[in-house]
Amino acid sequence: MYGVFFVTGLAMGALYALSGVGLVVLYRCTGVLNLAYGALGAAGAMLAWQLEQWAYPEPVAWAAALAVATLLSFVYGRFLAPRLAFREPVIKAVATLGFALVILGILNYFWVEAPRRLSLSTDDLGLRMLGVRITGTRVLVVMATLLMTLGITLFLNRTRIGLLMRALASQRDLASMLGVPVGRVEATAWLISGLLAGFTGLMFGDLVRPNPGALTFLVIPAMAAAVVGRLQSLSLTLAGGLVIGVAESMATLVHPIAAYRSATPFIVATLLLLWLQRKRRLTFSGQD
Amino acid sequence: MSKPKPSFTPWAKPAAAALFGLAFAGSAAAAPKLCGLDNGKPATGAPIIVGAVVGKTGPDDFSSSARTAKAYFDCVNANGGIHGRPIQYLIEDDQWKPEVAGQVASKLVKDRGVVALVGNGSFVEMTVNAKLYEQQNVAVVASACAVRECFEAKNIASTNQGPVPSNISAVQWGVQHLGSKKVACIGLNIPSNGVWSCNLTNEWLKDKGLQGVSVLMDPGAPDANSALLEAVASGADTMLVSLPAGLAQAFLKAAQEQDLRDKYKWISPTPLYKEGIPQALGAYWAGKVHIAIELTPWNGTGPDAKRWRAVMDKYAAKSDPRDTFSEAGFVSANIFVDTLLKMDPKKIDRANVTAALKAVKNYRSDLLCGPWYFGNADFHQANHASQMVVAEKDGFKSETGCFDVTGKYFDKIRAMEKAEHLTGN
């Protein structure tokens, strides 16, 4: 029985992890915690659902979902985010929240509350493991998360633009003085993040449901995974997302807490933050 | 462009009217009354202010009842109003937030001085405002109640059933027709909603020597798969999917992933009786999900069912849902208008309207399976008879006529109805 819940939790955990990776890549490069991440994915998922309804081939729906999320992310990153480049991180984050609410408002206007179902052809594939059927979508999600996290890590470590991104992440002012093309590098980060948002949105749309509100606010557990990675480490974010997903699923087996299992991301993030600051102490001059 | 004024001699006008009256008496009697006085004259007197609190923006849109009530009031206002006085209908959105629910109800009841509230539909407002309504002596003819406090309040009576009769009627039918012995009640982890209704469903099963187990889901839980696996692990033979439509659909999709359709019996209360659900569930579930509906089917052929559809076509937006809660909103608005039309228009104030509404008993409509009443009790559960439908590939198919829900929870209600002669029995 434990194995069943473990396997089931892996897919949701992988999506939390992949969303977290998308958030971390962007934050490291631009200093923006993108609260519109879920809304970008929601826009992609809703468009994919609509194209499915209009009987477009599934690859078109997939491509449209990825394209719309990437485009929205790029537009914000290229034209709006630079205007806030020198503001405090919290202002940058709140601006993305505004962007999220604009997207959500538009989505709710076009797709009013109604029964919907997004079915991808990967749902029809599947394998049996530990007595439970794992759909192709869930397998795809786990595999894609592992591969994309690995790919992005290699991209950051092995390519020139990755190097520039890391340079921006560690010393933004210094990097720009040394000639790092800030605008171009940041735009690349917004593109990558938008692409990941589109993919996770599409997968969440299939695994959860194509509902603009539900998908938009899935950014919150994703943020918990990013917090586990301290908004820096991709591997820790990956681990954090997987742990949260599996713990959330396995909490189903512990009856007194089963009904509260959706609090898992926040409990994991809070415990980790408490652990990480264990040796710090508040002093009159600030933190020592 | 104004019409040319006809020139009549003084005696000719009443005579012509009488002739017209005689000539059209037959067809007027045959034509069904649409709403209120049905005289085609717009109401222009002092408005009667009526309110509604609904959960429009939030996890689900729970405003269909008030939108229908508005359509009906618009029809009434265009047809003589309440003896010439139009109804001014103020709909407020509680946004599914208790603090907002309290603010908007206070605004309606204290600031705007509504004479009554009609067509309320919410998951939160009744819990917050039941006391306010009682203290301010304002009656609420609700239409989409989902929480315990709505049915256990002195001044609120709803035309819909709520989750307890809806759950139990589905289970009662499942036991009789599907041979259900152990039922997993999959509900929301909200004390006054899923916890309450699943507990009472489990008690009903226990009284029959059968078993019930609650599987509670957080409304914000993203993945329905865990709840499904918990339900499977309970060893139940029947799944009672007592969730809002969106989550219920996600739950059934997770079950489809596991190909569990034929391993269990699938029943549900009314939230799954919603336009678009059969198509969203797909061919896989055709003929497999049996749903208890709280009112009568949408395609009913009774006079009120026809009037409901006609009023919606003429006065509601195309996008306004034609669902169970819309029917319930229509019935609530009819009860309110019929009650006010019997009152002296000069004496329409809150105290008199509350007394008149509380005196409503044995109200019949073909949209309801049984008679409706308000009454003076501390609890109100007038609607406790259901029908069953099954989700087919492209729509719903009726499986039963009306049947009453049994069990000790309803015995005390029936005893009260009898003692106070509320249902004509």
XYZ file of C-alpha atoms in Angstrom, chain A residues 1 4-5 8-9 12 16 113-120 123 128 131-135 138 204-209 211 218 221 248-250 252-253 255 258-263, chain B residues 58-61 189 214-227 229-230 233 245-247 249-250 252-254 256-259 263 274-277 279-282 285:
88
model
C 0.000 0.000 0.000
C 1.150 2.838 -4.337
C 0.994 6.220 -2.623
C 1.327 8.381 -7.106
C 2.987 11.224 -5.224
C 2.718 15.675 -8.488
C 6.128 20.935 -8.075
C -16.627 28.081 -14.628
C -17.835 24.929 -16.383
C -17.077 21.212 -16.393
C -13.937 20.641 -18.462
C -11.491 17.895 -18.964
C -8.114 18.016 -20.637
C -7.119 14.588 -21.900
C -3.773 14.049 -23.522
C -3.206 9.268 -20.641
C 1.238 -1.229 -13.845
C -0.813 -2.638 -8.120
C -1.617 0.783 -9.508
C -1.797 1.932 -13.123
C 0.632 4.735 -13.887
C -0.462 6.703 -16.928
C 2.647 10.704 -15.039
C -1.235 20.168 -14.300
C -4.227 20.793 -16.570
C -4.295 17.083 -17.336
C -3.537 15.774 -13.835
C -5.528 18.325 -11.806
C -8.161 19.963 -14.033
C -9.495 25.471 -14.285
C -0.490 25.981 -8.003
C 3.311 24.734 -3.624
C 1.552 14.865 0.505
C 0.424 11.626 -1.097
C 1.615 9.370 1.734
C -3.263 10.009 3.027
C -2.356 6.877 4.972
C -5.671 9.159 9.268
C -4.942 12.804 5.941
C -7.549 15.520 5.539
C -4.946 18.253 5.975
C -2.396 16.864 3.548
C -2.589 19.822 1.177
C -0.702 21.823 3.831
C -14.241 31.935 -5.734
C -13.673 28.214 -6.164
C -17.021 27.854 -7.963
C -19.754 30.140 -9.300
C -13.159 18.437 4.448
C -15.849 9.071 5.045
C -13.032 10.022 2.679
C -12.488 13.751 3.098
C -10.678 15.929 0.618
C -9.320 19.400 1.120
C -11.034 21.773 -1.365
C -7.574 23.002 -2.361
C -6.069 19.521 -2.812
C -4.695 19.433 -6.334
C -4.504 15.708 -6.971
C -7.697 13.661 -6.659
C -5.672 10.473 -6.982
C -4.810 10.246 -3.282
C -8.459 10.550 -2.261
C -6.717 5.519 -3.456
C -7.920 6.191 0.094
C -8.260 1.203 0.424
C -18.653 19.280 -10.051
C -15.046 20.229 -10.890
C -13.496 18.088 -8.169
C -14.936 15.200 -12.384
C -11.233 15.138 -11.429
C -13.742 10.283 -11.768
C -10.889 10.987 -14.182
C -8.442 9.535 -11.655
C -10.756 6.160 -15.144
C -6.945 6.231 -15.163
C -7.083 3.187 -12.886
C -9.888 1.619 -14.956
C -15.078 -2.562 -9.958
C -24.847 19.969 -14.470
C -24.801 20.894 -18.121
C -21.642 19.699 -19.842
C -20.861 16.972 -17.293
C -19.602 15.335 -22.284
C -16.768 16.133 -19.874
C -16.904 12.644 -18.333
C -16.841 11.052 -21.781
C -18.689 6.735 -17.839
